[in-house]
mmCIF file with all atom_site columns, C-alpha atoms in Angstrom:
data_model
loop_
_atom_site.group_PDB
_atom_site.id
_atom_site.type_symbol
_atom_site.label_atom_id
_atom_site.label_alt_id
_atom_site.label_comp_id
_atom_site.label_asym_id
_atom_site.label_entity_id
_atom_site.label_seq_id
_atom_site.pdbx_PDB_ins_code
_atom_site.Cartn_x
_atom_site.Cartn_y
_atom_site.Cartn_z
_atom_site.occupancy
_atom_site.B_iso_or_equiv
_atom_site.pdbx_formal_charge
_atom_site.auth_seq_id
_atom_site.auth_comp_id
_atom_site.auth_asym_id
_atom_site.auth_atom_id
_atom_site.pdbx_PDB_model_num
ATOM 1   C CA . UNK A 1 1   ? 34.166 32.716 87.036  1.00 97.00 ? 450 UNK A CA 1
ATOM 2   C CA . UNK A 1 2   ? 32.236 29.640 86.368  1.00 98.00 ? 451 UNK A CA 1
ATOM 3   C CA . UNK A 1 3   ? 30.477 27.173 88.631  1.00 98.00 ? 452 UNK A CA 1
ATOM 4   C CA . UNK A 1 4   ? 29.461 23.925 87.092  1.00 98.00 ? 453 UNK A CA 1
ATOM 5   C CA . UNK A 1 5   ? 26.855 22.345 89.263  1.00 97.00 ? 454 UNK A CA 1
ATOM 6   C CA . UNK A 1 6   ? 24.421 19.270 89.051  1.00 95.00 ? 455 UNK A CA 1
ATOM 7   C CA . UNK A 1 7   ? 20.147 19.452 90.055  1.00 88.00 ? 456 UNK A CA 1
ATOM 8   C CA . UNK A 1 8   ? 19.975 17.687 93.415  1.00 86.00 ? 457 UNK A CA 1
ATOM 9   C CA . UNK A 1 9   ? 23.965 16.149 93.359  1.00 94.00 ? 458 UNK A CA 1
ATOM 10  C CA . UNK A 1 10  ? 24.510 16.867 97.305  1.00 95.00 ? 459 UNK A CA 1
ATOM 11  C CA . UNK A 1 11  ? 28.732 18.092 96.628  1.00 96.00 ? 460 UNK A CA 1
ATOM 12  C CA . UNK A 1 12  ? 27.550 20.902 94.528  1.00 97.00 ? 461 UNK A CA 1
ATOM 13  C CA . UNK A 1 13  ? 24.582 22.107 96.622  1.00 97.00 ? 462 UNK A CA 1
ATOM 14  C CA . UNK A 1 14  ? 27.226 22.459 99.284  1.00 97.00 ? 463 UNK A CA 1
ATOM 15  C CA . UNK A 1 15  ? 29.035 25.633 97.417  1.00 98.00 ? 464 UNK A CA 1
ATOM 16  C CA . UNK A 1 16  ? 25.425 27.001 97.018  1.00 98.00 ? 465 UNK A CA 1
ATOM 17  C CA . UNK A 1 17  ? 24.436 26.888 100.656 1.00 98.00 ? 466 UNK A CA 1
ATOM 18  C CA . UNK A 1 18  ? 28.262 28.469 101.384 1.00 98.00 ? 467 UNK A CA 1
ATOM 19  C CA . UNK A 1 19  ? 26.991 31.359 98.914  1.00 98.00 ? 468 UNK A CA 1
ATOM 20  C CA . UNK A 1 20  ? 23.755 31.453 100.301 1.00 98.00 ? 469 UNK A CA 1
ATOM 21  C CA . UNK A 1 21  ? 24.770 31.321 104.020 1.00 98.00 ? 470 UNK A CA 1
ATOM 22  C CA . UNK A 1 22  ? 27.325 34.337 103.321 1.00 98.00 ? 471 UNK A CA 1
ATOM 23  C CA . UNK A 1 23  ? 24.947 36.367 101.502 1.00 97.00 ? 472 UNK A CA 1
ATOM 24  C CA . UNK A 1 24  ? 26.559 36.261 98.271  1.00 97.00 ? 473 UNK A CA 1
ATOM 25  C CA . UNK A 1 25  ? 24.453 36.721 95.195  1.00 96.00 ? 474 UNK A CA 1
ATOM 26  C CA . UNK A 1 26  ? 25.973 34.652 92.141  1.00 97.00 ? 475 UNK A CA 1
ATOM 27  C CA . UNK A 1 27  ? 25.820 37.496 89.942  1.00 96.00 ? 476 UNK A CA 1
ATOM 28  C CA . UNK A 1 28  ? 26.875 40.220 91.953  1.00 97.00 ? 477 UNK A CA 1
ATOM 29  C CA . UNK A 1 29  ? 30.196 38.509 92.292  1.00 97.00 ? 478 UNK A CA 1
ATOM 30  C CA . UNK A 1 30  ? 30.636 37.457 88.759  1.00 97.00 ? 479 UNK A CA 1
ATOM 31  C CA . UNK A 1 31  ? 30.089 33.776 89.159  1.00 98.00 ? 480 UNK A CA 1
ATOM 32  C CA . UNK A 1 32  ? 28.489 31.884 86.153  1.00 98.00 ? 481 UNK A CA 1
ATOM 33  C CA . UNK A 1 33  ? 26.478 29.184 87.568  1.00 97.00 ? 482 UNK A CA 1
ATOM 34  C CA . UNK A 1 34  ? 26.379 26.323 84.898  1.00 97.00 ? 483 UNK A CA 1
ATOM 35  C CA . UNK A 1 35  ? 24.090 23.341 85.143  1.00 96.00 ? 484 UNK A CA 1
ATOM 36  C CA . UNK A 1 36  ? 25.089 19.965 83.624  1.00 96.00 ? 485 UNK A CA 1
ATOM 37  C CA . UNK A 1 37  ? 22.855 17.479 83.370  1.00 93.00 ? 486 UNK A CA 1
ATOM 38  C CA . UNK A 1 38  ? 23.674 14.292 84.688  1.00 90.00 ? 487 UNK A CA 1
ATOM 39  C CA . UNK A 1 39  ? 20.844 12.166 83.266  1.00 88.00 ? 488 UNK A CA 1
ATOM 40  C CA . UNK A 1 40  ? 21.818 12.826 79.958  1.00 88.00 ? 489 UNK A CA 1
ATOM 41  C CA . UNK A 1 41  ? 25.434 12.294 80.524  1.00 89.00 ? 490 UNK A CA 1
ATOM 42  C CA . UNK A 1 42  ? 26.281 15.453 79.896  1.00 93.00 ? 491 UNK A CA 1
ATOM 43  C CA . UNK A 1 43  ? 29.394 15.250 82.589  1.00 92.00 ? 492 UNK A CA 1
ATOM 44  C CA . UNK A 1 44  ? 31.314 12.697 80.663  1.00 93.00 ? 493 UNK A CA 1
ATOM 45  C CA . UNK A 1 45  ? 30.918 15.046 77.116  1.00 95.00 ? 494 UNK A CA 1
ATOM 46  C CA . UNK A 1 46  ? 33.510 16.299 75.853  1.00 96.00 ? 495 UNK A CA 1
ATOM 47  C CA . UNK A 1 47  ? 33.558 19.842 76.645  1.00 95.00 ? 496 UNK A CA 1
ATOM 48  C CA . UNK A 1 48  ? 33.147 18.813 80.701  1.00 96.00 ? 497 UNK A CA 1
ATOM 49  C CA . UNK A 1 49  ? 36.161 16.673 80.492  1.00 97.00 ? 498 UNK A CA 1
ATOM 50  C CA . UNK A 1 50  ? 38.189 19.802 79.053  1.00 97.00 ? 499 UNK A CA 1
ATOM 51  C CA . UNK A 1 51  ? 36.789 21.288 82.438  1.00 97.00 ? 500 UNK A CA 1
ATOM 52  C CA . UNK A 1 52  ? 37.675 18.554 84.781  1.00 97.00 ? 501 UNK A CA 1
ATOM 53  C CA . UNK A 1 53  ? 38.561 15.452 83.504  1.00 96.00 ? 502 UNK A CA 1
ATOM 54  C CA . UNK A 1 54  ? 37.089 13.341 85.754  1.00 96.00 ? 503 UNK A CA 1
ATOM 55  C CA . UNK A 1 55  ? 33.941 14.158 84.948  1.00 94.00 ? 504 UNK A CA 1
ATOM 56  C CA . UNK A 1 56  ? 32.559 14.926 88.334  1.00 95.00 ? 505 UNK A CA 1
ATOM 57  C CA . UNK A 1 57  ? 30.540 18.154 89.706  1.00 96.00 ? 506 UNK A CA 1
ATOM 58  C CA . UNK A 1 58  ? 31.374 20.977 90.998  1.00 98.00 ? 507 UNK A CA 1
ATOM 59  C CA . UNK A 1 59  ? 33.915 22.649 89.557  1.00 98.00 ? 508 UNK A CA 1
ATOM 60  C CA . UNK A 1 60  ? 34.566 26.345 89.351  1.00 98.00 ? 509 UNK A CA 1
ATOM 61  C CA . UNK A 1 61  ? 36.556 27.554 87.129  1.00 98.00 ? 510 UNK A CA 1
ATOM 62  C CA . UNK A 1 62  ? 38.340 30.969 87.403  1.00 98.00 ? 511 UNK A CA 1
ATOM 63  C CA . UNK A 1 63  ? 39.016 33.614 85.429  1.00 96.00 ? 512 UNK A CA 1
ATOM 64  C CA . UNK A 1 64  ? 42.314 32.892 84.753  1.00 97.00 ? 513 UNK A CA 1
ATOM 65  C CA . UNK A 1 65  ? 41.732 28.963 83.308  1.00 96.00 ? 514 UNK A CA 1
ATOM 66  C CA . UNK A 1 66  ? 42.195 27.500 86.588  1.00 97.00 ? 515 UNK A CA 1
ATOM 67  C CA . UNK A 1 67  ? 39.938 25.155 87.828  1.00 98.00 ? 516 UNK A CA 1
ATOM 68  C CA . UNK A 1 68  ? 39.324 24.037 91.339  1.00 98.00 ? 517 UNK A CA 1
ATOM 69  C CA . UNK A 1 69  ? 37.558 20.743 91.303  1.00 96.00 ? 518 UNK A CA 1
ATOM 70  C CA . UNK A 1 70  ? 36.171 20.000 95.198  1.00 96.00 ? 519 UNK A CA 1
ATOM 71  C CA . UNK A 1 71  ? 33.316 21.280 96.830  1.00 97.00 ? 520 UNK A CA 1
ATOM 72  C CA . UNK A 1 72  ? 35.311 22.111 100.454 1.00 96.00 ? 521 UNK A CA 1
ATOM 73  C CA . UNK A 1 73  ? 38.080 23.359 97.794  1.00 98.00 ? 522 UNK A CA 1
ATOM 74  C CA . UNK A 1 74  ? 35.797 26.092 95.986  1.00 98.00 ? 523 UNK A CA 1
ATOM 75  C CA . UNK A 1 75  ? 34.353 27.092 99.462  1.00 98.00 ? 524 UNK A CA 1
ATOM 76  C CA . UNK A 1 76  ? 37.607 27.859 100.985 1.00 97.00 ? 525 UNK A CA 1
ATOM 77  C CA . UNK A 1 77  ? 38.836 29.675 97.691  1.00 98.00 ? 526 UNK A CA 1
ATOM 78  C CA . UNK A 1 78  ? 35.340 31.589 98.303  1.00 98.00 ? 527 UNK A CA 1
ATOM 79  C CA . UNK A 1 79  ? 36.130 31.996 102.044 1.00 98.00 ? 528 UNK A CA 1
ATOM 80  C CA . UNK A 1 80  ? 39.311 33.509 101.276 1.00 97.00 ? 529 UNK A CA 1
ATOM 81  C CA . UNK A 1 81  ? 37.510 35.925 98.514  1.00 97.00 ? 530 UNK A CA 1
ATOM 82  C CA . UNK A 1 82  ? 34.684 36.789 100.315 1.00 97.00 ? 531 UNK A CA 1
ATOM 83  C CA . UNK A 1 83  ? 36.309 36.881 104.503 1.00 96.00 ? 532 UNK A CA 1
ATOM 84  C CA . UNK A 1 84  ? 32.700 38.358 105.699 1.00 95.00 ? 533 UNK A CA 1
ATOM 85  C CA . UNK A 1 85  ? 30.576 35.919 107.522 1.00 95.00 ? 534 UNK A CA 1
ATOM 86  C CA . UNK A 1 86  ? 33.253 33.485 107.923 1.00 96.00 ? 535 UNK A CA 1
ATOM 87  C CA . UNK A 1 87  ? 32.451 30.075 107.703 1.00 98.00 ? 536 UNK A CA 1
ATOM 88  C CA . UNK A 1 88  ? 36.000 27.906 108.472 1.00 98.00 ? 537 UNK A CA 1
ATOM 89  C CA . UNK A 1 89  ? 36.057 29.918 111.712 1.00 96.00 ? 538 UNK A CA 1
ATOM 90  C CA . UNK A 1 90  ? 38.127 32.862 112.687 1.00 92.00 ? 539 UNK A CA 1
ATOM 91  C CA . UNK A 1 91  ? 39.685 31.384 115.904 1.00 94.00 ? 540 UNK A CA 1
ATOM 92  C CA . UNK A 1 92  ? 41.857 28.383 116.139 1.00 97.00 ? 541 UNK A CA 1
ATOM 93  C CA . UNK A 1 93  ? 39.660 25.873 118.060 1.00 95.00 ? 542 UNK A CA 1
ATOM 94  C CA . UNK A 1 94  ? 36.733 26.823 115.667 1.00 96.00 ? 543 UNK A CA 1
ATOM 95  C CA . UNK A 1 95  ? 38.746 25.828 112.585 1.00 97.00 ? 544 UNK A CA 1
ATOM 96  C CA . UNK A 1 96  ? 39.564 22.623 114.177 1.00 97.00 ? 545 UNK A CA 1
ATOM 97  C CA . UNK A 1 97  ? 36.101 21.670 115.230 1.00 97.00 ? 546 UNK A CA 1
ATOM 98  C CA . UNK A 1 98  ? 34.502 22.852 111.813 1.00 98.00 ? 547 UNK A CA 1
ATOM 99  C CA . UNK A 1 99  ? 37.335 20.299 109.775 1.00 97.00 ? 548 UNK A CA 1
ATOM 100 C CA . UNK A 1 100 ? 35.854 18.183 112.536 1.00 98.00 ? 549 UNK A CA 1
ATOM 101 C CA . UNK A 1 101 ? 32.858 17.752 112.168 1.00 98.00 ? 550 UNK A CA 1
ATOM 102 C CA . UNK A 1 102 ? 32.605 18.607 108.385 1.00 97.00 ? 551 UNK A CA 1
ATOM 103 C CA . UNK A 1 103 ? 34.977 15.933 108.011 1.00 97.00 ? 552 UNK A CA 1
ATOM 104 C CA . UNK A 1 104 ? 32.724 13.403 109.955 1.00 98.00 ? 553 UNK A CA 1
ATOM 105 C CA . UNK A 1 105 ? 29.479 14.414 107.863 1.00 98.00 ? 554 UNK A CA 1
ATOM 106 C CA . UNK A 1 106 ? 30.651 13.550 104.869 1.00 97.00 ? 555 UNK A CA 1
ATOM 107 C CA . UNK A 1 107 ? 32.271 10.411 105.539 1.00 97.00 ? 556 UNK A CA 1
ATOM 108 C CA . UNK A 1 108 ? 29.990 9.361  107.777 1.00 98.00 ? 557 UNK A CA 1
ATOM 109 C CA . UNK A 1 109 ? 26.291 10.428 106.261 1.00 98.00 ? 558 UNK A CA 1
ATOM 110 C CA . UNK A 1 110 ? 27.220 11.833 102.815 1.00 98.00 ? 559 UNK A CA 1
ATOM 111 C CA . UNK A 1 111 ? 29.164 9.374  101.666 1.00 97.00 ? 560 UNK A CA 1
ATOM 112 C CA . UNK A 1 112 ? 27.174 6.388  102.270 1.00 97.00 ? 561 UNK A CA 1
ATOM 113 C CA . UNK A 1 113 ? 23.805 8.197  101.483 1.00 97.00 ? 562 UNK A CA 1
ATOM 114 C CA . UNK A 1 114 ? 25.208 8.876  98.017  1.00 95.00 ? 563 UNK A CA 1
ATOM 115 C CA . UNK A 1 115 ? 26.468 4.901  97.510  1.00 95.00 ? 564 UNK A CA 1
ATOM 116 C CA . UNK A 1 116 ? 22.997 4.161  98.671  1.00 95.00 ? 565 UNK A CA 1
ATOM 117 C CA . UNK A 1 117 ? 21.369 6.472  96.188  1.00 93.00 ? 566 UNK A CA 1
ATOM 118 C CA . UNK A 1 118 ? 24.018 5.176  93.150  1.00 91.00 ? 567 UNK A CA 1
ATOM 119 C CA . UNK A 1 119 ? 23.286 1.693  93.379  1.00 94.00 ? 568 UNK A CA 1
ATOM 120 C CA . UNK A 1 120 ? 19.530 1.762  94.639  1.00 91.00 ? 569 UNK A CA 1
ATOM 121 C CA . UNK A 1 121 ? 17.748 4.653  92.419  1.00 87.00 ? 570 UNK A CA 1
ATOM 122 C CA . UNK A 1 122 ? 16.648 3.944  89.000  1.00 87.00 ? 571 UNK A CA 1
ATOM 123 C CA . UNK A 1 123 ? 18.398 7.359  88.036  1.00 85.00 ? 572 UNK A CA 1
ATOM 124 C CA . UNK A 1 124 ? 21.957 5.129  87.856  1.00 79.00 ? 573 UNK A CA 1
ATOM 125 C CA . UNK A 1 125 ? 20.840 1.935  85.875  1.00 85.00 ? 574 UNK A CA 1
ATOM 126 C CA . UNK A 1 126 ? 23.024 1.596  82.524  1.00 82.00 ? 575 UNK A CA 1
ATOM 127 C CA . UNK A 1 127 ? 25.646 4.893  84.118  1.00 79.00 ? 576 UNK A CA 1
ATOM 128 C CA . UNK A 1 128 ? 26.829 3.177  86.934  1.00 80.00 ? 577 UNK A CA 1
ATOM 129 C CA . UNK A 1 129 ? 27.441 -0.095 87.900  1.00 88.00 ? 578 UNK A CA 1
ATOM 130 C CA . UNK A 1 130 ? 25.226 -1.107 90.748  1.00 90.00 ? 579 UNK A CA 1
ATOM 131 C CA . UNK A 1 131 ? 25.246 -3.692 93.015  1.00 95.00 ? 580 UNK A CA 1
ATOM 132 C CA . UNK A 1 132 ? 21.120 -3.487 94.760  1.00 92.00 ? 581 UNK A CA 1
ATOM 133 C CA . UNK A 1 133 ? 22.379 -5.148 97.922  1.00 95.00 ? 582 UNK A CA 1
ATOM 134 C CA . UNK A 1 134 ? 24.432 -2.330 98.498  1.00 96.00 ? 583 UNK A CA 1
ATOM 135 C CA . UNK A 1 135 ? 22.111 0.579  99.404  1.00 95.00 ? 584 UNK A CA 1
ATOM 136 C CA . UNK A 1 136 ? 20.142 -1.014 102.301 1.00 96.00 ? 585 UNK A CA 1
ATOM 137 C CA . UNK A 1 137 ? 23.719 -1.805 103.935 1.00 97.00 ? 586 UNK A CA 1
ATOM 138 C CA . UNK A 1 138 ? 24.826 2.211  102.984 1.00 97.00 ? 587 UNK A CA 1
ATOM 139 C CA . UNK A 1 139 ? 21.556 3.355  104.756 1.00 97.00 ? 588 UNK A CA 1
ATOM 140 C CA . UNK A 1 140 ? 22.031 1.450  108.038 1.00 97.00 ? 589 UNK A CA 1
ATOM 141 C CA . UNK A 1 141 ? 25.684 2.497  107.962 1.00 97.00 ? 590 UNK A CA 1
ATOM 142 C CA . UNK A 1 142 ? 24.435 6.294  107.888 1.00 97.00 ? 591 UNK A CA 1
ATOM 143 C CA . UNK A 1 143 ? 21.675 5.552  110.537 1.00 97.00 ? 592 UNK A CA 1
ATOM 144 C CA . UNK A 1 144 ? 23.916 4.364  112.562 1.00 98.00 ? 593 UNK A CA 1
ATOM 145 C CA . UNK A 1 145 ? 25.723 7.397  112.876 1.00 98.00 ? 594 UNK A CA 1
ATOM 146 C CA . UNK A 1 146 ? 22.923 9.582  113.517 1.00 98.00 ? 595 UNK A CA 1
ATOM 147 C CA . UNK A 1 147 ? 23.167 9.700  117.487 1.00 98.00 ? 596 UNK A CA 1
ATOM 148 C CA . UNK A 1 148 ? 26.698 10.775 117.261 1.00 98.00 ? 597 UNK A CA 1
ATOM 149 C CA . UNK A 1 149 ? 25.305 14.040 115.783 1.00 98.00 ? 598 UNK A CA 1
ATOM 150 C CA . UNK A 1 150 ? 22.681 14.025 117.697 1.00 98.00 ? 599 UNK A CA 1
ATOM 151 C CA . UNK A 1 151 ? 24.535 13.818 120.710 1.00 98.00 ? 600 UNK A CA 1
ATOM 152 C CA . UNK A 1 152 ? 26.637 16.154 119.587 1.00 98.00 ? 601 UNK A CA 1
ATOM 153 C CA . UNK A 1 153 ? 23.969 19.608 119.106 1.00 98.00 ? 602 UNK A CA 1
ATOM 154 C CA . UNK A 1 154 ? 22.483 18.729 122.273 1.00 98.00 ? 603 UNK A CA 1
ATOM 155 C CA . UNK A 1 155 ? 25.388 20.390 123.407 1.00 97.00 ? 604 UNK A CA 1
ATOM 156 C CA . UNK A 1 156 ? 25.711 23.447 121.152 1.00 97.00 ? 605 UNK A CA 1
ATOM 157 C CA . UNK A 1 157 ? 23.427 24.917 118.496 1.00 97.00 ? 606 UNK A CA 1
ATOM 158 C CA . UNK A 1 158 ? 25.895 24.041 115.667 1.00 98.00 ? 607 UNK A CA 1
ATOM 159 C CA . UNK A 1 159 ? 28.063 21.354 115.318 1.00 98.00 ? 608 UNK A CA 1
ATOM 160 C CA . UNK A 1 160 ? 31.111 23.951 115.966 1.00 97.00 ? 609 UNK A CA 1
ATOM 161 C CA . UNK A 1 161 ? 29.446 25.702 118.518 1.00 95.00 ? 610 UNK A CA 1
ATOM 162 C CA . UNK A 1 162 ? 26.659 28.647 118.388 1.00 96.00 ? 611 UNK A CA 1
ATOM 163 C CA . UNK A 1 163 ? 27.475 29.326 114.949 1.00 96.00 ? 612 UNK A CA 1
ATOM 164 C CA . UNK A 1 164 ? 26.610 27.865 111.474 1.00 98.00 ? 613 UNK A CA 1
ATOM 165 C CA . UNK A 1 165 ? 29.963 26.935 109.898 1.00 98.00 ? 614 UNK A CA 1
ATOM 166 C CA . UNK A 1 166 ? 30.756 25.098 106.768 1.00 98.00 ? 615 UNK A CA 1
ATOM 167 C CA . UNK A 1 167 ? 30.285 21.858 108.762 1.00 98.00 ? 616 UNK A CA 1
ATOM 168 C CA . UNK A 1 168 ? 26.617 22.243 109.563 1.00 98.00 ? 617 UNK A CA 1
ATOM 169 C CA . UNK A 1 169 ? 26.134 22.952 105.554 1.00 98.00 ? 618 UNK A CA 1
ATOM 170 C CA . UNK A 1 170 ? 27.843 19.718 105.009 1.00 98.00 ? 619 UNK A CA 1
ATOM 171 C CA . UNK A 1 171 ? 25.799 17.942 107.457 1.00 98.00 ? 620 UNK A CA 1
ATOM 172 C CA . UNK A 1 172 ? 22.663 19.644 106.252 1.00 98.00 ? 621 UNK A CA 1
ATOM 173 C CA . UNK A 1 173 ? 23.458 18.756 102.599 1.00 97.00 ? 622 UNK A CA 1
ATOM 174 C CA . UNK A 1 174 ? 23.479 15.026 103.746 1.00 97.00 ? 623 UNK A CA 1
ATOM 175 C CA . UNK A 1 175 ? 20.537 15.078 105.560 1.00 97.00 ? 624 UNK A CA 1
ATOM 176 C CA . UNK A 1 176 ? 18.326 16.684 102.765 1.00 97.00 ? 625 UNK A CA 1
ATOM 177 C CA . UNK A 1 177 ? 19.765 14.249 100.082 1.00 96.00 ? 626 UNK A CA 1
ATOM 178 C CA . UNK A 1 178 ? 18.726 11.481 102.677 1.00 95.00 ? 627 UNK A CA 1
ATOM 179 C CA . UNK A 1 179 ? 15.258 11.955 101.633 1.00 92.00 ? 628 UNK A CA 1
ATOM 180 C CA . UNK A 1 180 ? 16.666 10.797 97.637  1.00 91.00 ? 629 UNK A CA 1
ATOM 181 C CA . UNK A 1 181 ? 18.526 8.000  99.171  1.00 93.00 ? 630 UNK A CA 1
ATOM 182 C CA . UNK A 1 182 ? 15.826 6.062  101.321 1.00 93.00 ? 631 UNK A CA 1
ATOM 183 C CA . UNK A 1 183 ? 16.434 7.483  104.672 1.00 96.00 ? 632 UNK A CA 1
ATOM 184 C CA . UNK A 1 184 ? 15.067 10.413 106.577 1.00 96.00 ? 633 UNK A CA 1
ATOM 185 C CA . UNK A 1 185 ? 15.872 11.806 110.210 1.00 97.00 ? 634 UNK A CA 1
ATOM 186 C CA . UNK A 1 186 ? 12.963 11.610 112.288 1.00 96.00 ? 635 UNK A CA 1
ATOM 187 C CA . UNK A 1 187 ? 11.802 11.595 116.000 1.00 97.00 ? 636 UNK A CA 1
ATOM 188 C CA . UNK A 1 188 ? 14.203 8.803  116.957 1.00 97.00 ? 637 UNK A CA 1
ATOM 189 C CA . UNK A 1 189 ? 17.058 11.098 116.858 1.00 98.00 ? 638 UNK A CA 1
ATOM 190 C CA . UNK A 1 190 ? 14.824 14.496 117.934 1.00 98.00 ? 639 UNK A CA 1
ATOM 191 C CA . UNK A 1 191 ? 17.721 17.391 118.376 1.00 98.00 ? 640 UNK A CA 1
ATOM 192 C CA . UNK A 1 192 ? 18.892 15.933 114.830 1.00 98.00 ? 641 UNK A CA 1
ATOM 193 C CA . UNK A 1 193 ? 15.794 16.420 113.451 1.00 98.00 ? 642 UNK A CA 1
ATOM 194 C CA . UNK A 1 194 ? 15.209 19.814 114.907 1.00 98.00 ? 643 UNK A CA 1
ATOM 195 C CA . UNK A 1 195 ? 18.639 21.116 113.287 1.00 98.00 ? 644 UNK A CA 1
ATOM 196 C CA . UNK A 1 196 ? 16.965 19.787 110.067 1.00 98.00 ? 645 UNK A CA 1
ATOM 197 C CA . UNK A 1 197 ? 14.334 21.424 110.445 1.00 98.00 ? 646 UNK A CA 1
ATOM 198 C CA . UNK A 1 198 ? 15.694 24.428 111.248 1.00 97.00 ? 647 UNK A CA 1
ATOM 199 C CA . UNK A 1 199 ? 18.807 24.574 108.222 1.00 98.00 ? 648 UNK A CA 1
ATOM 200 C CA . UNK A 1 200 ? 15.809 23.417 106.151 1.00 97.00 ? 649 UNK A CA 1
ATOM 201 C CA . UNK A 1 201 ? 13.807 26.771 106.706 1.00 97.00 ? 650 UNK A CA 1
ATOM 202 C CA . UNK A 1 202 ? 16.433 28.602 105.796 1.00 97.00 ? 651 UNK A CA 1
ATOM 203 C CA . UNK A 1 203 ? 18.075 27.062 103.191 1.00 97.00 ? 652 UNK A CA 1
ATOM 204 C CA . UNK A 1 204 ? 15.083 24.738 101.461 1.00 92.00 ? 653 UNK A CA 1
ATOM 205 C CA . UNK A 1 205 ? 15.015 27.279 98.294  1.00 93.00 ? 654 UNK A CA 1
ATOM 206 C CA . UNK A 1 206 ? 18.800 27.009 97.336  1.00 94.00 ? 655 UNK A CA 1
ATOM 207 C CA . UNK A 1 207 ? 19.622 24.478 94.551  1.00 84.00 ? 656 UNK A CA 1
#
């Protein structure tokens, strides 16, 4: 198998922390882990577009030819290849609350975080089309959401309960690239911050 995978891009770090967080070593499964480099471009070559024409990262592609092409997408084809340490949840309110609150994350912090980082960071001008007053407006919108989380692990550890799931990773992911895209959790939201903190000892090395 082969994992394509971009330095830094927030969708592919996801499948690393779901390898990391269920103790699977890359190589001891067979996975290729391929890095394209996205200042050069190298996405929209050629022989990345045979991969997934699109163009975007991740993609794993299996030993067979196919090719999955979305970062919840790989992680539940690895879920389902690797059941130990399960991450979607193994009971039925579990799996709802991890779609949940995975779901929320990404729409709601990732998302924004990454339109903030596309059309405010140097790294984009002349390979996407920016628009500058865009990424203050994408950084309040995530902001704004913070509490919501917050309010939500004062309750439980994780955001599914007293697990980590595939929806803290998600929510972790967005957090860390936060600190790319102009906007970092801090003592305003302080049980946030302390889940930071905490996913960010343990998972600070993967990338």
């Amino acid at each position: 198998m082969k994992l394509y995978i971009a330095d830094r891009a927030p969708n592919p770090r996801r499948v690393l922390l779901f390898l990391a967080a269920k103790g699977l070593n890359p190589v001891d499964i067979g996975l290729e882990v391929i890095g394209i480099n996205l200042s050069d471009s190298a996405n929209r070559a050629p022989d990345y577009l045979r991969v997934h024409p699109l163009g975007q990262i991740p993609a794993l592609e299996l030993n067979d030819g196919q090719v999955i092409t979305e970062s919840m997408a790989i992680c539940r084809y690895l879920e389902g290849k690797y059941p130990d340490t399960p991450l979607f949840g193994d009971e039925l309110m579990t799996q709802v609350w991890i779609d949940q609150y995975s779901r929320q994350a990404e729409i709601e912090i990732l998302l924004p975080l990454m339109s903030a980082f596309q059309h405010g960071h140097p790294f984009w001008a002349g390979k996407y089309e920016q628009v500058p007053d865009v990424a203050p407006v994408a950084r309040r919108r995530a902001q704004s959401r913070f509490s919501y989380f917050d309010h939500r692990l004062q309750a439980v550890p994780y955001l599914a309960g007293n697990n980590i799931t595939a929806a803290d990773l998600t929510l972790y992911a967005a957090l860390d690239f936060g600190r790319l895209a102009g906007l970092k959790v801090d003592e305003q939201h302080p049980t946030l911050l302390r889940f930071y903190q905490r996913m960010h000892e343990q998972f600070k090395d993967v990338r």
